[in-house]
Each structure stands twice: as C-alpha cells, then as structure tokens.
Amino acid sequence: MDGYEQRWHLDRVVRLAPGGAVACSALFPTLQVALAFGYPGGTRAALWSLAATAAYLPLHLRHLWHAAHGARPPAGLWTLAAMAVVILGATPLAGATWVRAYVALIVSAVLVLPSRWSYAVSVALVLASAPVGYAMGLALTEAPWVWFTLMCGSTALLLLVWLAAALIRLQSAREALAQQAVAQERRRIDDDLRSTLGAALAAIAARGERSRELLAQSDQDRLEAEMTRLSEDARATLAEARQRVRGYRRPSLRAELETAAVLLSVAGITTRLDLPQGPIQATIGDRPRAALRSTVTRLLRDRTARACVITVSSRGGRVQLELRTDDSAETIEVAA
C-alpha cells in the first residue's frame, strides 16, 4: 500500500506539473498589469498594457503548455511572431515598465526557436530593454535593475517549465521500463514453458498416438504397458506444471537483475551484468529482492557513482549477488 500511495502521488505530481508551470507563468504578467494601474497618471498606459497582455498571454501560455509536455508547439514560429508584434508594438504605448513584458517574449523564444537562434534573440532582447526603457522615461540608473529583472524572471520561468517536462519524461521512462520488464518476464515464461511442459506434452501426445495404434492392433499387453507409461507421464507433467506455477508466483531473479541494470544505465551509470555460465535459480525471495532494490536506490541517489558491475555467482547451492562501484561493494545472499 505504501508503494501504491507513492506511485499515486508521483503520478498526480506529474499530471499537475504542466498546469502548475502555466499558472505560475500567467501570474507575473497579470501582476504587472495590476501594478500598472497603481502608477499615478498611468491609466492610459495601463489600459494599453492590459489590452496587449490579453492579446499575447494566450499565445505565451500555449508555448509553455507544449514545452512542459516535452514538445514544441505546432506553428510555434507564427505564434511567436504574433507575440513579438504585440509586445514590441505595445512598447511605445504601454509605459516605461512594459519592458518587463519582454520576459514572456524571451521565454517563448527559448522554447520555440532552435537553440542557435533562441539564445541570440534572448540576449538581444535583454540588452535592448535598458535603452528602450530609458527612451520611455526610465532613469539610466535603473538599467541594471531592468536587466536583472529580465534575466531572473525568464530563468525562473524556464526552469519551472523544464522541470515539468523532466517529470513528464521521467514518468514516460518509468512506464517504458515497466513495460520492458513485463515483456522480458513474459518471454522468459514462454521459453521456460516451451522447453519443459511443451516437450512433456509432446511426449504425452506421441504416447497417445502409439496407444491408439496398439488398440487398433488389439495388442493388449503392449497397450497396457503404454497406457501405464502414459498415465505416469501425465502425472509427472501435472506435478511439474504445478511446481512451475508456484515458481511464477515468486519474482524472477533474472528479471530483477535486468531491471536493476536498466535503471542504473538510464541514470547514467555504466552498468555490466555478469552471470555465471551455468543455470541460476529462477526466483528471488522478498528479503534479498528488497535488499537489491535498496542498493539500486542508493546508487541512483549517489551522484559520484559512474560505473557498476553486478556479479552473480553460485556457491554451495546458494546464489550470491555483488554490486560493486568505484568506491563501494555490497553482497546480497539469495536463498535457494
């Protein structure tokens, strides 16, 4: 239940992250317009600011929404151009403080344009904001504050959007890893059944065919012997099937090891899985599985870990797991 609640909370955070990023991004322009009405004698400029914000803000939020989902907005260049026309065109009319609206234009440019152009446009807008503000009535001494406002505001919004996109990508990667683990486990079970029960059922079918032939030949002695062996094979196959089913209810050791290796590799840790030449036991108990997952979690949180080797060895009928990094090693005993 604890694991289920954690996954539910994580899914909820991921679902709400894009909406939260968009809501926070809408707060800054709205607050700017509200403050514009508070400046003495600036009602006309505040009304122009309100009209321009109502025109560009939906386009800006559209860019943010798609970027928070890890995608570029469709027709983004056209909507960015429309934003630029509205924001730059309203500059002479919306008052000296309107240059702070360049934050939205900078953020949208970074999210929409290719990287080689987006940063050039952003730097140009930041540098132009001070002369434009001075021409609109700001004191020359306020230029550093204008630059600071634009850089900090755009950086904060971009980090918020990128964080939401990272959460979306993390959720997608987690789901892909879960699907991969399920597919690997299904393939393992399919191969196991084909090589064991499949061969046993084929042998039973062959004995049944021979019994039919002996029945047609009225060879009672051989028929009785064949039916006896057929019954024994059927019981043995049924017992093996029950044992296999009980084993499938327990987690697969190989699947746990492969999942651990994939998780570490995705996190940027170069991982190698060394398995013994012979067969290893098929399942892993709850305690060693919990210990394995705890070790993997610790390595994922360890920012200094760069490489990991997972070695599986069998000694005296017991399986031993060793997870070794550059500066640590941990051994886990897996009961038979």
Coordinates of C-alpha atoms in Angstrom, one line a residue:
M1 CA 0.0 0.0 0.0
D2 CA 2.9 2.4 0.7
G3 CA 4.3 1.8 -2.7
Y4 CA 0.9 2.3 -4.3
E5 CA 0.4 5.6 -2.5
Q6 CA 3.9 6.8 -3.5
R7 CA 3.2 5.9 -7.2
W8 CA -0.2 7.6 -6.9
H9 CA 1.3 10.8 -5.5
L10 CA 4.0 10.8 -8.2
D11 CA 1.5 10.4 -11.0
R12 CA -0.5 13.2 -9.5
V13 CA 2.5 15.5 -9.3
V14 CA 3.4 14.7 -13.0
R15 CA -0.2 15.4 -14.1
L16 CA -0.3 18.7 -12.2
A17 CA 3.2 19.9 -13.1
P18 CA 2.4 21.3 -16.6
G19 CA -0.7 23.1 -15.3
G20 CA 1.3 24.5 -12.3
A21 CA 4.0 25.8 -14.6
V22 CA 1.4 27.5 -16.9
A23 CA -0.4 29.0 -13.9
C24 CA 2.8 30.4 -12.3
S25 CA 3.8 31.8 -15.7
A26 CA 0.5 33.6 -16.0
L27 CA 0.9 35.2 -12.6
F28 CA 3.8 37.5 -13.5
P29 CA 2.1 39.3 -16.5
T30 CA -1.2 39.6 -14.5
L31 CA 0.6 41.2 -11.6
Q32 CA 2.5 43.5 -13.9
V33 CA -0.8 44.8 -15.3
A34 CA -2.3 45.2 -11.9
L35 CA 0.7 47.3 -10.7
A36 CA 0.5 49.4 -13.9
F37 CA -3.0 50.7 -12.8
G38 CA -1.4 51.8 -9.5
Y39 CA 1.1 54.2 -11.0
P40 CA 0.0 57.8 -10.8
G41 CA -1.3 59.2 -14.1
G42 CA -0.7 56.0 -15.9
T43 CA -4.3 54.8 -16.6
R44 CA -4.0 55.2 -20.3
A45 CA -0.7 53.2 -20.4
A46 CA -2.2 50.6 -18.1
L47 CA -5.1 50.1 -20.4
W48 CA -2.8 49.6 -23.3
S49 CA -0.8 47.2 -21.1
L50 CA -4.0 45.3 -20.3
A51 CA -5.0 45.0 -23.9
A52 CA -1.6 43.9 -25.1
T53 CA -1.3 41.3 -22.3
A54 CA -4.8 39.9 -23.2
A55 CA -3.5 39.6 -26.8
Y56 CA -0.2 37.9 -26.2
L57 CA -0.7 35.9 -23.0
P58 CA -2.7 33.1 -24.5
L59 CA 0.0 32.6 -27.2
H60 CA 2.7 32.6 -24.5
L61 CA 0.8 30.1 -22.3
R62 CA 0.3 27.8 -25.3
H63 CA 4.1 27.7 -25.8
L64 CA 4.6 26.9 -22.1
W65 CA 1.9 24.2 -22.1
H66 CA 3.5 22.3 -25.0
A67 CA 7.0 22.8 -23.7
A68 CA 6.0 21.5 -20.3
H69 CA 4.9 18.3 -22.0
G70 CA 8.2 18.0 -23.7
A71 CA 7.1 19.1 -27.2
R72 CA 7.4 22.1 -29.5
P73 CA 4.1 23.9 -30.1
P74 CA 2.6 23.5 -33.6
A75 CA 3.0 26.6 -35.8
G76 CA 5.2 27.9 -33.0
L77 CA 7.1 30.3 -35.2
W78 CA 3.9 32.0 -36.3
T79 CA 2.6 32.4 -32.8
L80 CA 6.0 33.6 -31.6
A81 CA 6.0 36.2 -34.4
A82 CA 2.5 37.3 -33.3
M83 CA 3.7 37.7 -29.8
A84 CA 6.7 39.7 -30.9
V85 CA 4.4 42.1 -32.9
V86 CA 2.1 42.6 -29.9
I87 CA 4.7 43.1 -27.3
L88 CA 7.1 45.2 -29.3
G89 CA 4.3 47.2 -30.9
A90 CA 2.8 48.0 -27.5
T91 CA 6.1 49.2 -26.1
P92 CA 5.6 53.0 -27.0
L93 CA 2.0 52.9 -25.7
A94 CA 2.1 50.7 -22.5
G95 CA 4.5 52.8 -20.5
A96 CA 8.1 52.5 -19.3
T97 CA 7.5 49.5 -17.2
W98 CA 6.3 47.5 -20.2
V99 CA 9.8 46.3 -21.0
R100 CA 9.3 43.8 -18.2
A101 CA 6.9 42.0 -20.6
Y102 CA 10.0 41.1 -22.6
V103 CA 10.3 38.2 -20.1
A104 CA 7.5 36.4 -21.8
L105 CA 9.0 37.0 -25.2
I106 CA 12.4 35.7 -24.1
V107 CA 10.9 32.6 -22.6
S108 CA 8.8 31.8 -25.7
A109 CA 11.8 32.4 -27.9
V110 CA 13.9 29.9 -26.0
L111 CA 11.1 27.3 -26.1
V112 CA 10.1 27.8 -29.7
L113 CA 13.3 28.7 -31.7
P114 CA 16.2 26.4 -32.4
S115 CA 18.9 26.8 -29.7
R116 CA 21.4 28.6 -32.1
W117 CA 18.8 31.4 -32.5
S118 CA 16.9 31.4 -29.3
Y119 CA 19.8 32.5 -27.1
A120 CA 20.9 35.2 -29.6
V121 CA 17.4 36.6 -29.6
S122 CA 17.2 36.4 -25.8
V123 CA 20.5 38.3 -25.3
A124 CA 19.4 40.9 -27.9
L125 CA 16.1 41.5 -26.0
V126 CA 17.9 41.8 -22.7
L127 CA 20.4 44.3 -24.0
A128 CA 17.7 46.3 -25.8
S129 CA 15.5 46.5 -22.8
A130 CA 17.5 49.2 -21.0
P131 CA 17.8 51.7 -23.9
V132 CA 14.1 51.1 -24.7
G133 CA 13.2 51.8 -21.1
Y134 CA 15.3 54.9 -21.0
A135 CA 13.6 56.2 -24.1
M136 CA 10.3 55.6 -22.5
G137 CA 11.2 57.5 -19.3
L138 CA 13.1 55.2 -17.0
A139 CA 16.2 56.6 -15.3
L140 CA 19.5 55.4 -16.7
T141 CA 20.4 54.1 -13.3
E142 CA 17.6 51.6 -13.5
A143 CA 19.2 49.8 -16.4
P144 CA 20.9 47.2 -14.2
W145 CA 17.6 46.5 -12.4
V146 CA 15.8 46.0 -15.7
W147 CA 18.4 43.6 -16.9
F148 CA 18.3 41.8 -13.6
T149 CA 14.5 41.5 -13.7
L150 CA 14.5 40.1 -17.2
M151 CA 17.3 37.6 -16.6
C152 CA 15.9 36.3 -13.3
G153 CA 12.3 36.3 -14.4
S154 CA 13.0 34.4 -17.7
T155 CA 15.4 32.0 -16.0
A156 CA 12.8 31.2 -13.2
L157 CA 10.0 30.5 -15.7
L158 CA 12.3 28.4 -18.0
L159 CA 13.4 26.3 -15.0
L160 CA 9.8 25.8 -14.0
V161 CA 8.8 24.6 -17.5
W162 CA 11.9 22.4 -17.9
L163 CA 11.2 20.8 -14.5
A164 CA 7.7 19.9 -15.6
A165 CA 9.0 18.5 -18.9
A166 CA 11.6 16.5 -17.0
L167 CA 8.9 15.0 -14.8
I168 CA 6.9 14.0 -17.8
R169 CA 10.0 12.4 -19.4
L170 CA 10.8 10.6 -16.1
Q171 CA 7.2 9.2 -15.9
S172 CA 7.4 8.0 -19.6
A173 CA 10.8 6.4 -18.9
R174 CA 9.4 4.6 -15.8
E175 CA 6.4 3.3 -17.7
A176 CA 8.7 2.1 -20.6
L177 CA 10.9 0.3 -18.2
A178 CA 7.9 -1.4 -16.5
Q179 CA 6.6 -2.5 -19.9
Q180 CA 10.1 -3.8 -20.8
A181 CA 10.3 -5.7 -17.6
V182 CA 6.9 -7.3 -18.2
A183 CA 7.8 -8.2 -21.8
Q184 CA 11.0 -9.8 -20.6
E185 CA 9.2 -11.8 -18.0
R186 CA 6.7 -13.0 -20.5
R187 CA 9.4 -14.1 -22.9
R188 CA 11.2 -15.9 -20.1
I189 CA 8.0 -17.7 -19.0
D190 CA 7.2 -18.6 -22.7
D191 CA 10.7 -20.0 -23.3
D192 CA 10.5 -21.9 -20.0
L193 CA 7.1 -23.5 -20.8
R194 CA 8.2 -24.3 -24.3
S195 CA 11.3 -26.1 -23.2
T196 CA 9.7 -28.1 -20.3
L197 CA 6.0 -28.5 -20.4
G198 CA 5.9 -28.2 -24.1
A199 CA 8.3 -31.1 -24.6
A200 CA 6.4 -33.2 -21.9
L201 CA 3.0 -32.6 -23.6
A202 CA 4.5 -33.5 -27.0
A203 CA 5.7 -36.8 -25.5
I204 CA 2.3 -37.5 -24.0
A205 CA 0.7 -36.8 -27.4
A206 CA 3.1 -39.2 -29.0
R207 CA 2.3 -41.9 -26.4
G208 CA -1.4 -41.4 -27.0
E209 CA -0.9 -41.9 -30.7
R210 CA 1.0 -45.1 -30.1
S211 CA -1.7 -46.3 -27.8
R212 CA -4.3 -45.7 -30.5
E213 CA -2.2 -47.8 -32.9
L214 CA -1.8 -50.6 -30.4
L215 CA -5.6 -50.5 -29.7
A216 CA -6.2 -50.9 -33.4
Q217 CA -3.8 -53.9 -33.5
S218 CA -5.5 -55.5 -30.4
D219 CA -2.1 -55.8 -28.7
Q220 CA -3.4 -55.8 -25.1
D221 CA 0.0 -56.4 -23.4
R222 CA 1.8 -53.6 -25.1
L223 CA -1.3 -51.4 -24.9
E224 CA -1.5 -51.8 -21.2
A225 CA 2.2 -51.0 -20.7
E226 CA 1.9 -48.0 -23.0
M227 CA -1.2 -46.7 -21.1
T228 CA 0.7 -47.1 -17.8
R229 CA 3.6 -45.1 -19.1
L230 CA 1.2 -42.5 -20.5
S231 CA -0.5 -42.2 -17.1
E232 CA 2.8 -41.8 -15.3
D233 CA 4.0 -39.1 -17.8
A234 CA 0.7 -37.2 -17.4
R235 CA 1.0 -37.2 -13.6
A236 CA 4.7 -36.2 -13.8
T237 CA 3.8 -33.4 -16.2
L238 CA 0.9 -32.2 -13.9
A239 CA 3.2 -32.1 -10.9
E240 CA 5.8 -30.2 -12.9
A241 CA 3.2 -27.7 -14.1
R242 CA 2.0 -27.1 -10.5
Q243 CA 5.6 -26.5 -9.4
R244 CA 6.2 -24.1 -12.3
V245 CA 3.0 -22.1 -11.4
R246 CA 4.2 -21.9 -7.8
G247 CA 7.5 -20.6 -9.0
Y248 CA 5.9 -18.0 -11.3
R249 CA 4.2 -16.5 -8.3
R250 CA 7.6 -15.6 -6.9
P251 CA 9.6 -12.7 -8.5
S252 CA 12.1 -13.7 -11.2
L253 CA 15.8 -13.3 -10.2
R254 CA 16.8 -12.6 -13.8
A255 CA 14.1 -10.0 -14.3
E256 CA 15.0 -8.2 -11.1
L257 CA 18.7 -8.1 -12.2
E258 CA 17.9 -6.9 -15.7
T259 CA 15.6 -4.2 -14.3
A260 CA 18.2 -3.0 -11.9
A261 CA 20.8 -2.9 -14.7
V262 CA 18.4 -0.9 -17.0
L263 CA 17.6 1.6 -14.2
L264 CA 21.2 2.3 -13.4
S265 CA 22.1 2.6 -17.1
V266 CA 19.2 5.1 -17.7
A267 CA 20.5 7.1 -14.7
G268 CA 23.9 7.5 -16.5
I269 CA 25.7 4.8 -14.5
T270 CA 27.6 2.4 -16.8
T271 CA 26.4 -1.0 -15.7
R272 CA 27.5 -4.5 -16.6
L273 CA 25.7 -7.7 -15.6
D274 CA 27.9 -10.7 -15.2
L275 CA 26.0 -14.0 -15.0
P276 CA 27.5 -17.5 -14.4
Q277 CA 27.9 -19.9 -17.3
G278 CA 25.5 -22.5 -15.9
P279 CA 21.9 -22.0 -14.9
I280 CA 20.9 -19.9 -11.9
Q281 CA 17.9 -20.3 -9.7
A282 CA 14.7 -18.8 -11.2
T283 CA 13.2 -16.8 -8.3
I284 CA 14.3 -14.4 -5.6
G285 CA 12.8 -14.0 -2.1
D286 CA 11.3 -10.9 -0.6
R287 CA 14.2 -10.0 1.6
P288 CA 17.0 -10.3 -1.0
R289 CA 14.8 -8.5 -3.5
A290 CA 14.2 -5.7 -1.0
A291 CA 18.0 -5.5 -0.4
L292 CA 18.7 -5.4 -4.1
R293 CA 16.2 -2.6 -4.7
S294 CA 17.5 -0.7 -1.7
T295 CA 21.1 -0.9 -3.1
V296 CA 20.0 0.3 -6.5
T297 CA 18.1 3.2 -5.0
R298 CA 21.2 4.2 -3.0
L299 CA 23.3 4.1 -6.2
L300 CA 20.7 6.2 -8.1
R301 CA 21.0 8.9 -5.4
D302 CA 24.8 8.7 -5.3
R303 CA 25.9 11.4 -7.7
T304 CA 29.5 10.2 -7.6
A305 CA 28.7 6.7 -9.0
R306 CA 29.9 6.4 -12.5
A307 CA 30.1 2.6 -13.1
C308 CA 28.6 -0.5 -11.5
V309 CA 29.2 -4.2 -12.0
I310 CA 26.6 -6.7 -10.9
T311 CA 28.1 -10.1 -10.5
V312 CA 26.0 -13.3 -9.9
S313 CA 27.8 -16.3 -8.5
S314 CA 26.7 -19.7 -7.2
R315 CA 28.4 -21.3 -4.3
G316 CA 27.3 -24.4 -2.4
G317 CA 23.8 -24.2 -3.9
R318 CA 23.4 -20.6 -2.9
V319 CA 23.3 -17.6 -5.2
Q320 CA 25.3 -14.5 -4.2
L321 CA 24.9 -11.1 -5.8
E322 CA 27.7 -8.5 -5.6
L323 CA 27.1 -4.9 -6.6
R324 CA 30.5 -3.1 -7.0
T325 CA 31.1 0.5 -7.8
D326 CA 34.3 2.5 -7.9
D327 CA 34.4 3.0 -4.1
S328 CA 31.9 0.5 -2.6
A329 CA 30.8 -3.0 -2.8
E330 CA 27.7 -4.8 -1.4
T331 CA 27.0 -8.5 -1.3
I332 CA 23.4 -10.0 -1.1
E333 CA 22.7 -13.6 -0.3
V334 CA 19.8 -15.2 -2.2
A335 CA 18.4 -18.3 -0.5
A336 CA 17.7 -21.3 -2.7

